[in-house]
Short mmCIF file of C-alpha atoms in Angstrom, two decimals:
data_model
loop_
_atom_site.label_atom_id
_atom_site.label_comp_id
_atom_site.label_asym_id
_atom_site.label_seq_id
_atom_site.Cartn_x
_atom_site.Cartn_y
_atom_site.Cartn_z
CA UNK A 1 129.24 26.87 188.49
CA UNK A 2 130.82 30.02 189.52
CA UNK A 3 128.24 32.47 191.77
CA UNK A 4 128.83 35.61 192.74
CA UNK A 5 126.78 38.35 194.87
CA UNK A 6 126.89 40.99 192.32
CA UNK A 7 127.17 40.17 188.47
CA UNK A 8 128.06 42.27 185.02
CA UNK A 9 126.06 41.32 182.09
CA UNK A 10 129.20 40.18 180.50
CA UNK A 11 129.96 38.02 183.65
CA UNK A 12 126.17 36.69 183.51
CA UNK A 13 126.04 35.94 179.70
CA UNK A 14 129.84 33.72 180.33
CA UNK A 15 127.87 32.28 182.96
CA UNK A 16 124.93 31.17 180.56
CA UNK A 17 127.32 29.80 177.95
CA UNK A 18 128.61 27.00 180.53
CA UNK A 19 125.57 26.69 182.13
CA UNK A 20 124.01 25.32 178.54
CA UNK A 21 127.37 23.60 177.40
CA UNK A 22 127.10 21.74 181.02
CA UNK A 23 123.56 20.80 180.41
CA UNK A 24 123.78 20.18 177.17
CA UNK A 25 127.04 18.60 175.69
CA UNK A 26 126.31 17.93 172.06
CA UNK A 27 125.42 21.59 171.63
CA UNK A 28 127.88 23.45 169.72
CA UNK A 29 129.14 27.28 170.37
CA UNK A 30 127.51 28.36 167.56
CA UNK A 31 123.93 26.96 169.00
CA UNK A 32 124.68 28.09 172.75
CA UNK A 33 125.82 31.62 171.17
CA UNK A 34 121.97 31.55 169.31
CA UNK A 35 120.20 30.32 172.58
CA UNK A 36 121.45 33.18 174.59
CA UNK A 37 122.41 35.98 172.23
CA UNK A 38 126.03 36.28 171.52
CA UNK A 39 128.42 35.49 169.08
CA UNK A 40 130.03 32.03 168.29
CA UNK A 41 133.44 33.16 169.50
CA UNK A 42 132.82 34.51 172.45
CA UNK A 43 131.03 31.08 173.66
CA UNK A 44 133.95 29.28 171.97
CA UNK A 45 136.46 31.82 174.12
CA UNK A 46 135.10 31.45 177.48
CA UNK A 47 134.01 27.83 177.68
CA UNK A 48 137.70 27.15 176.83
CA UNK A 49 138.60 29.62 179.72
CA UNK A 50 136.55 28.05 182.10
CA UNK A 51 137.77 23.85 180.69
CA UNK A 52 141.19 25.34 181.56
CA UNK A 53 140.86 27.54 184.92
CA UNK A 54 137.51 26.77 186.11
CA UNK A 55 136.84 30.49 185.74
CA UNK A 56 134.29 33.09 184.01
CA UNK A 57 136.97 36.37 185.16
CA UNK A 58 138.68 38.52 183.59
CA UNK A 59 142.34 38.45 183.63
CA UNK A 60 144.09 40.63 185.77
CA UNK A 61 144.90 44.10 183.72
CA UNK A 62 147.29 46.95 183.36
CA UNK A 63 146.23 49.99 185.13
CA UNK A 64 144.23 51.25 187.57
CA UNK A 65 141.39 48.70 188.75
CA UNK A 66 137.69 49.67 188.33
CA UNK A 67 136.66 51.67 191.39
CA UNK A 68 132.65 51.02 190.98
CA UNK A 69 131.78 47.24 191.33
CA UNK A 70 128.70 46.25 189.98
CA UNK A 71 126.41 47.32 192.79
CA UNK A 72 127.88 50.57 192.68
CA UNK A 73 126.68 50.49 188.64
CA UNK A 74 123.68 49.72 189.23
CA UNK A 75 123.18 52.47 192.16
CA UNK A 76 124.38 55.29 188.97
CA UNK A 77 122.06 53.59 186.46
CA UNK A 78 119.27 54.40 189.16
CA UNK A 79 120.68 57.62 190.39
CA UNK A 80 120.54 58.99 186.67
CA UNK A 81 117.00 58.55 186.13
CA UNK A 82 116.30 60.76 189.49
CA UNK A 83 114.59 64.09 188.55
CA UNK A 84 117.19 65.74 191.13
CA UNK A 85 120.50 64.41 188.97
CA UNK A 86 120.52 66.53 186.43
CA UNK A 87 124.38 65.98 185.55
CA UNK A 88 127.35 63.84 186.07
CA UNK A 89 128.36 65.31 189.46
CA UNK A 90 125.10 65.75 191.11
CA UNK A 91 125.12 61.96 190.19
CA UNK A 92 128.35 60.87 191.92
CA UNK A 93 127.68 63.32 194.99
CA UNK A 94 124.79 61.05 195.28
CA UNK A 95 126.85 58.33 194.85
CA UNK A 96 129.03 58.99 197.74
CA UNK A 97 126.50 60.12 200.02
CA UNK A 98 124.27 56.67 199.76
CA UNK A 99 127.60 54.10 199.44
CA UNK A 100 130.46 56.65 200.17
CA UNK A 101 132.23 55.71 197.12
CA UNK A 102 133.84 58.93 195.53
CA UNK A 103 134.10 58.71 191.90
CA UNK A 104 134.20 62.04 189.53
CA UNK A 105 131.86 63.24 187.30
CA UNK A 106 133.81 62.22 184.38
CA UNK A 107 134.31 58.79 185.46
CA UNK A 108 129.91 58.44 186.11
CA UNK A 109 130.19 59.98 182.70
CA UNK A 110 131.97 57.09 181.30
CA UNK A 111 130.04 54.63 182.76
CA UNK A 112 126.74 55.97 181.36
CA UNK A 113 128.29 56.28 177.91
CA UNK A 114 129.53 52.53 178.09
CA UNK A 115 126.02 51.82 179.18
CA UNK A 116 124.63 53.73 175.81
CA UNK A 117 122.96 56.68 177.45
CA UNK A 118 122.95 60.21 176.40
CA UNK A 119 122.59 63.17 178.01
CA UNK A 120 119.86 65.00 176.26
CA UNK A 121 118.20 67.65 177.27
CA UNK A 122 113.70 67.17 177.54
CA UNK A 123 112.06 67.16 173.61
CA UNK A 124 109.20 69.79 173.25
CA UNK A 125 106.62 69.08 171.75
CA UNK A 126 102.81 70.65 171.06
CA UNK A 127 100.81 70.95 174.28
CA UNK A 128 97.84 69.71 173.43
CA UNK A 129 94.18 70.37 174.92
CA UNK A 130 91.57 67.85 175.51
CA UNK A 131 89.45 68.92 172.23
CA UNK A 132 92.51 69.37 170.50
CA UNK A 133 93.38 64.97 171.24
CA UNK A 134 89.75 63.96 170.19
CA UNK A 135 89.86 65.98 167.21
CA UNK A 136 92.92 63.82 166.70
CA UNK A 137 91.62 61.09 167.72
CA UNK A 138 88.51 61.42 165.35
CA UNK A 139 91.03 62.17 162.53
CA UNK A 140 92.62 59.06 162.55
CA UNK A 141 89.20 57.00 162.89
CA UNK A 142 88.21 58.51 159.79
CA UNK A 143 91.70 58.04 157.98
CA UNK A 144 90.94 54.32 158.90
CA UNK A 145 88.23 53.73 157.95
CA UNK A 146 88.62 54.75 154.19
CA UNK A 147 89.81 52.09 151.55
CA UNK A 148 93.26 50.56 152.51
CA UNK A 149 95.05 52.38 149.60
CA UNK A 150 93.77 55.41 150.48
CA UNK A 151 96.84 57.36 151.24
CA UNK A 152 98.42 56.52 148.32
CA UNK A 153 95.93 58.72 146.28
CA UNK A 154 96.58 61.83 148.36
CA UNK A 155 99.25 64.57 147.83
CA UNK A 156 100.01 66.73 151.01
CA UNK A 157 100.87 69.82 150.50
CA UNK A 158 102.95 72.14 152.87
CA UNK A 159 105.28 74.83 152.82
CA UNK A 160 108.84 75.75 154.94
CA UNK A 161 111.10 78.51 155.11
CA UNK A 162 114.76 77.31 154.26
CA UNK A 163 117.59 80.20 155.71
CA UNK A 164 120.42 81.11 153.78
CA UNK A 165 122.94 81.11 156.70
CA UNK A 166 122.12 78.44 159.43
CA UNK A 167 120.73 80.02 162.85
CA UNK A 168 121.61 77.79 165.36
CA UNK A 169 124.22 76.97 167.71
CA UNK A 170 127.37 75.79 166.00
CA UNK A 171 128.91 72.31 166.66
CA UNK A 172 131.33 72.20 169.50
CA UNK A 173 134.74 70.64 168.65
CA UNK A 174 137.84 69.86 170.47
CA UNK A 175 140.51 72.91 170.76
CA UNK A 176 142.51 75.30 172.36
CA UNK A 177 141.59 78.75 173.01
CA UNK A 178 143.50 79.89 170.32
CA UNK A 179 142.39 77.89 167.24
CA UNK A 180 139.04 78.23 168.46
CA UNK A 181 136.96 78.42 165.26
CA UNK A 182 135.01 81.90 164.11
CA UNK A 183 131.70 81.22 162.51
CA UNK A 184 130.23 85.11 160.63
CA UNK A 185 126.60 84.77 160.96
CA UNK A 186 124.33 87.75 159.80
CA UNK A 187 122.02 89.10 162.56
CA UNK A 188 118.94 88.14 160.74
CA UNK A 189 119.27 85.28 157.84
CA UNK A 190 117.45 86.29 154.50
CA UNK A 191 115.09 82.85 153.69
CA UNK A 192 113.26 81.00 151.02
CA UNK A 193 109.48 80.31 151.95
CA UNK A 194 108.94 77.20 149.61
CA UNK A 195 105.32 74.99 148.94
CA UNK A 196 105.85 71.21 147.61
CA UNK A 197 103.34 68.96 147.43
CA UNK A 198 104.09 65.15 147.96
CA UNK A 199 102.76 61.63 147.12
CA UNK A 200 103.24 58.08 146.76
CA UNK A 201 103.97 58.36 143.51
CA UNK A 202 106.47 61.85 143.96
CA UNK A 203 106.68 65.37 144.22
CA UNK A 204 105.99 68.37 142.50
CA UNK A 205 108.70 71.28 141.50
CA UNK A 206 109.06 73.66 144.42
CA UNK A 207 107.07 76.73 143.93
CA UNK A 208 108.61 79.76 146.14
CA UNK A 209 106.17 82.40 147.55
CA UNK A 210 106.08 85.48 149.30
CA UNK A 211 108.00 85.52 152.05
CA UNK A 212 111.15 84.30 149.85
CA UNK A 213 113.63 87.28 150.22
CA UNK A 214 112.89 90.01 147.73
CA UNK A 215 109.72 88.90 146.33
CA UNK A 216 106.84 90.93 147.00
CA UNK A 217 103.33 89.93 146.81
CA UNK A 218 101.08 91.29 144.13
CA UNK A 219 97.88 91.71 146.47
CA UNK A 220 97.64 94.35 148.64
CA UNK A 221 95.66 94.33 152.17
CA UNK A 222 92.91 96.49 152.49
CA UNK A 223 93.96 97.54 155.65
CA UNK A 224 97.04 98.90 155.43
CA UNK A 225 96.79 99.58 151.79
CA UNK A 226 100.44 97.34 151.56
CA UNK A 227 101.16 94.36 149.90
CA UNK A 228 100.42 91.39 152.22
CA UNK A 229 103.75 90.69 153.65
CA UNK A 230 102.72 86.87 154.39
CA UNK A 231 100.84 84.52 152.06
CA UNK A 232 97.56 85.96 151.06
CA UNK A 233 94.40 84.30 150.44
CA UNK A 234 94.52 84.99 146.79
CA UNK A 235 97.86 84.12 146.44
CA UNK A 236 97.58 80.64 147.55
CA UNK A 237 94.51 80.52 145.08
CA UNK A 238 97.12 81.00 141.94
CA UNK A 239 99.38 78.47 143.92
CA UNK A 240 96.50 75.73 143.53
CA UNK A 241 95.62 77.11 140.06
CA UNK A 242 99.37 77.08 138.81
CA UNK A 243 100.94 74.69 140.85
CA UNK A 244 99.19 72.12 142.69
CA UNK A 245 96.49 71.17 140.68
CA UNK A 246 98.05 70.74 137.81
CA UNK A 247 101.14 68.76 138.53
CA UNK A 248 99.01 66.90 140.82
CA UNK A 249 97.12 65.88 138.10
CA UNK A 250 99.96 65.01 135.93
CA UNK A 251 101.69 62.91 138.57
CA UNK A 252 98.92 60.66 138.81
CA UNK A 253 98.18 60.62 135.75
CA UNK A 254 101.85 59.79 135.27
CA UNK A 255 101.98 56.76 137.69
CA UNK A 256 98.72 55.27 135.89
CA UNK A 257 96.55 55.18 139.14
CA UNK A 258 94.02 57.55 140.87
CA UNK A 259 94.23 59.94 138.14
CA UNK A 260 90.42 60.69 138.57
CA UNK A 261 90.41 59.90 141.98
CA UNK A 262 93.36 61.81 143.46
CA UNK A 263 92.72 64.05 146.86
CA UNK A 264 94.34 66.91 148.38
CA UNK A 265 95.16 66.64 152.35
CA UNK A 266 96.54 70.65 153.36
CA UNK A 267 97.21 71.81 156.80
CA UNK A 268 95.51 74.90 158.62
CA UNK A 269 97.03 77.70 157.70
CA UNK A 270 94.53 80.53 157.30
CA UNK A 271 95.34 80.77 153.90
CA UNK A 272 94.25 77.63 153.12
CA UNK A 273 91.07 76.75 154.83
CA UNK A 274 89.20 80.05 153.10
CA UNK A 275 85.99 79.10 151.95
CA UNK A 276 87.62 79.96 148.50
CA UNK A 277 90.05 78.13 148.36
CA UNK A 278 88.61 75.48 150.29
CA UNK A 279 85.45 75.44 147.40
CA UNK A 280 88.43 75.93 144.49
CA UNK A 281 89.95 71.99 145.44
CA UNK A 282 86.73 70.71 145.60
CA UNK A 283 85.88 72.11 142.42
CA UNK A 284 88.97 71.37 140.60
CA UNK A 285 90.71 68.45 142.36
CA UNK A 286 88.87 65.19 141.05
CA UNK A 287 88.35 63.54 144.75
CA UNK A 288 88.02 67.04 146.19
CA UNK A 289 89.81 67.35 149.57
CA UNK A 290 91.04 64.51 152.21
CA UNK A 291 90.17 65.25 155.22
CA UNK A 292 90.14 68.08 157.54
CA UNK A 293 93.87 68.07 159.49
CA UNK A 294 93.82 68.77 162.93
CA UNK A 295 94.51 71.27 164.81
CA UNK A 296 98.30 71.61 166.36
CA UNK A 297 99.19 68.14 164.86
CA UNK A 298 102.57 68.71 162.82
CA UNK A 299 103.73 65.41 164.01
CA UNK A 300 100.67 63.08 162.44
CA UNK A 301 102.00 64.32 158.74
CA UNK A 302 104.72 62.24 157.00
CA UNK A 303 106.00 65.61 154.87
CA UNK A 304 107.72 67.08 157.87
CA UNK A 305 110.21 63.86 157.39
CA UNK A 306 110.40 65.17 153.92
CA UNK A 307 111.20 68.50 155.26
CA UNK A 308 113.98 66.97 157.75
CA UNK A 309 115.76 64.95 155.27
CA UNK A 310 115.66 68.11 152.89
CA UNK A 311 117.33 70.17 155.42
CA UNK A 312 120.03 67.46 156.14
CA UNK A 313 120.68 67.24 152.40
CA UNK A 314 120.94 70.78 152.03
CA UNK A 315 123.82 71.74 154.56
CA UNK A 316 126.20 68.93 152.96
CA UNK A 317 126.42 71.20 150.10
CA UNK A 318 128.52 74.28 149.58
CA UNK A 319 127.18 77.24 151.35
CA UNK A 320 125.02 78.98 149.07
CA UNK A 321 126.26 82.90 148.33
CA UNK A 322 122.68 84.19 147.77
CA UNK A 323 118.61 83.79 147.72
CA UNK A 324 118.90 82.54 143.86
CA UNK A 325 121.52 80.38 144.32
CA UNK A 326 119.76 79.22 147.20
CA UNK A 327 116.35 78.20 145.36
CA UNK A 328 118.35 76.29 142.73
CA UNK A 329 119.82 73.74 145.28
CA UNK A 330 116.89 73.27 146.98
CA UNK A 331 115.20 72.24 143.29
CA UNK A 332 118.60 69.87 143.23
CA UNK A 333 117.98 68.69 146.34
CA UNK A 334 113.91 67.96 146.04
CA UNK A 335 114.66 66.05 142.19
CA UNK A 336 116.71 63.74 144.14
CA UNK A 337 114.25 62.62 146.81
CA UNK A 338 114.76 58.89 146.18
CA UNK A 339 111.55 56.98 145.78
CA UNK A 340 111.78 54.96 148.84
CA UNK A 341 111.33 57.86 151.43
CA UNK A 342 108.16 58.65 149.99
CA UNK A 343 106.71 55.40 149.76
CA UNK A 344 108.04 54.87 153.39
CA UNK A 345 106.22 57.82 154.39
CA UNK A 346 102.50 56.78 152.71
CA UNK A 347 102.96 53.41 153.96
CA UNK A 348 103.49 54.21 157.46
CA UNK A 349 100.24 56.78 157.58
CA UNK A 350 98.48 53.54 158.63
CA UNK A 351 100.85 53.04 161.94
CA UNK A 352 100.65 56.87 162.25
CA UNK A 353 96.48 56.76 162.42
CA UNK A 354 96.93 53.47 164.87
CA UNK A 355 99.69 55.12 167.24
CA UNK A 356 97.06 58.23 167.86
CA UNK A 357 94.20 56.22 168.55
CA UNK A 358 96.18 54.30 171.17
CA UNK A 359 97.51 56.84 172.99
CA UNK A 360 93.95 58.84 172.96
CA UNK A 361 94.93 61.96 170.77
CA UNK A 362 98.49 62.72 172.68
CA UNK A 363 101.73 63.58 171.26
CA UNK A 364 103.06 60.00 168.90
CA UNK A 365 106.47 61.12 168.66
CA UNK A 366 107.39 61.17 164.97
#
């Protein structure tokens, strides 16, 4: 069997195919391809190769030959990971200082690509404090412990403000200077600030509140003597009176189960952990409220999937000319939440709850 010093995993996987077909003759390519993970023609291809030549190689090729071997692969694969190469040049400077092999940056870029990494820059996420992981932590030891269905007889509620004009960075394409493309962005986008409340079983109709261009609230703050320019206490009171509690009831009531057992799981925004409002759901929701969300935890609820997939369906439309015409796709958009994504997202509470737990109240990553 052909050895060699330093390997690809190509070259290695060629050398596993005659390896089994030379300890084990009645096995076909199709079986070898199964035992170690490829395809039935590529077995088929290079144990013919080797009957013929007696080698695993590849054939001699048109253009310039590969300048890093497989050491020198390996050395970039490790090189990338170090905190001090943050890019493709500061990777083959190291490169060339440890082997003295110069390669350019775009040729290390190449080579991570073909090796399926990305240059990404760090996620952020919440920075959490110690009381802020237990109360995570004790969260998901009480979401446990309740009945296994027990998420699918909750609605979450939550809101999101959806911008008329996107306000980030626009997509990069290939061009010359001049048929660079011109994107007219206002300096501040007008927005939609929209509730929805989600379960198992569906959604309710969007209900937009203040904070939706052009739509002022009806309570004023004693304060200022102004109409609240956020959502006010009372405000979200007429949302659970109108709204929530009502369609809640009829979607349950709709999909035959939980109808007088149905719960209410809300984040906490001031507005909605009031004593008011907080006694109005247990007064009026039939299983009263879920549990008591934690603090910072954005990633431990399913509906901000919801709200990514929303967003995504959104900006495949037309761009929308105003704030009306702007409320009326999103209504499109929610009526055609297929079924699936919410029952994906109830169902996988359970893993949610687990993840927590095991990795003691930090960040899980969803």
């Amino acid at each position: 069997m052909v050895k060699q010093q330093h390997i690809t995993h190509a070259q290695e996987l060629r050398l596993q195919a005659v390896h089994c077909k030379q300890h084990n003759q009645s096995w076909s390519a199709s079986k070898i391809g199964k035992h170690i993970g490829c395809n039935r023609m590529f077995v088929s291809r290079w144990l013919t190769r080797h009957q013929q030549t007696g080698d695993i190689n590849d054939k001699p090729r048109s253009g310039r030959p590969q300048i890093a071997d497989a050491a020198a692969e390996n050395y970039i694969l490790m090189a990338a990971q170090l905190p001090e190469c943050t890019s493709a040049a500061d990777i083959a400077a190291k490169t060339q200082q440890a082997l003295g092999l110069k390669l350019s940056g775009s040729t290390v870029t190449r080579l991570l690509k073909r090796k399926g990494l990305q240059h990404l820059t760090a996620k952020v996420v919440p920075m959490l404090t110690v009381k802020q992981k237990l109360a995570r932590v004790k969260f998901a030891k009480a979401a446990l412990r309740r009945e296994r269905c027990s998420w699918r007889r909750v609605m979450i509620t939550d809101s999101k403000y959806f911008r008329l004009h996107a306000m980030g960075k626009p997509a990069g394409r290939w061009c010359t200077p001049a048929t660079r493309e011109v994107v007219a962005r206002p300096k501040h986008s007008v927005a939609a600030h929209v509730y929805v409340g989600v379960a198992f079983h569906g959604a309710t109709s969007l209900k937009f509140v203040t904070g939706t261009h052009k739509q002022v609230s009806k309570y004023t703050d004693p304060k200022s003597k102004r109409p609240y320019r956020g959502l006010a206490q009372q405000e979200y009171t007429d949302v659970l009176h109108d709204h929530f509690i009502p369609e809640g009831n009829k979607l349950f009531k709709n999909a035959g189960r939980w109808a007088d057992k149905w719960q209410m799981q809300q984040d906490n925004a001031p507005a909605h952990k009031t004593p008011t409002n907080m006694a109005y759901i247990a007064a009026n929701v039939p299983g009263g409220h879920f549990l008591a969300w934690p603090p910072n935890s954005p990633d431990l609820s399913p509906i901000e999937n919801l709200w990514s997939w929303m967003d995504i369906k959104l900006h495949k439309l037309d761009t929308c000319k105003n704030i009306e015409e702007l409320k009326e796709r999103l209504e499109q958009v929610r009526q055609s939440i297929p079924p699936t994504l919410l029952h994906n997202m109830f169902d996988g509470m359970k893993a949610r709850m687990e993840r927590v737990i095991e990795l003691n109240g930090d960040y899980i990553g969803k």
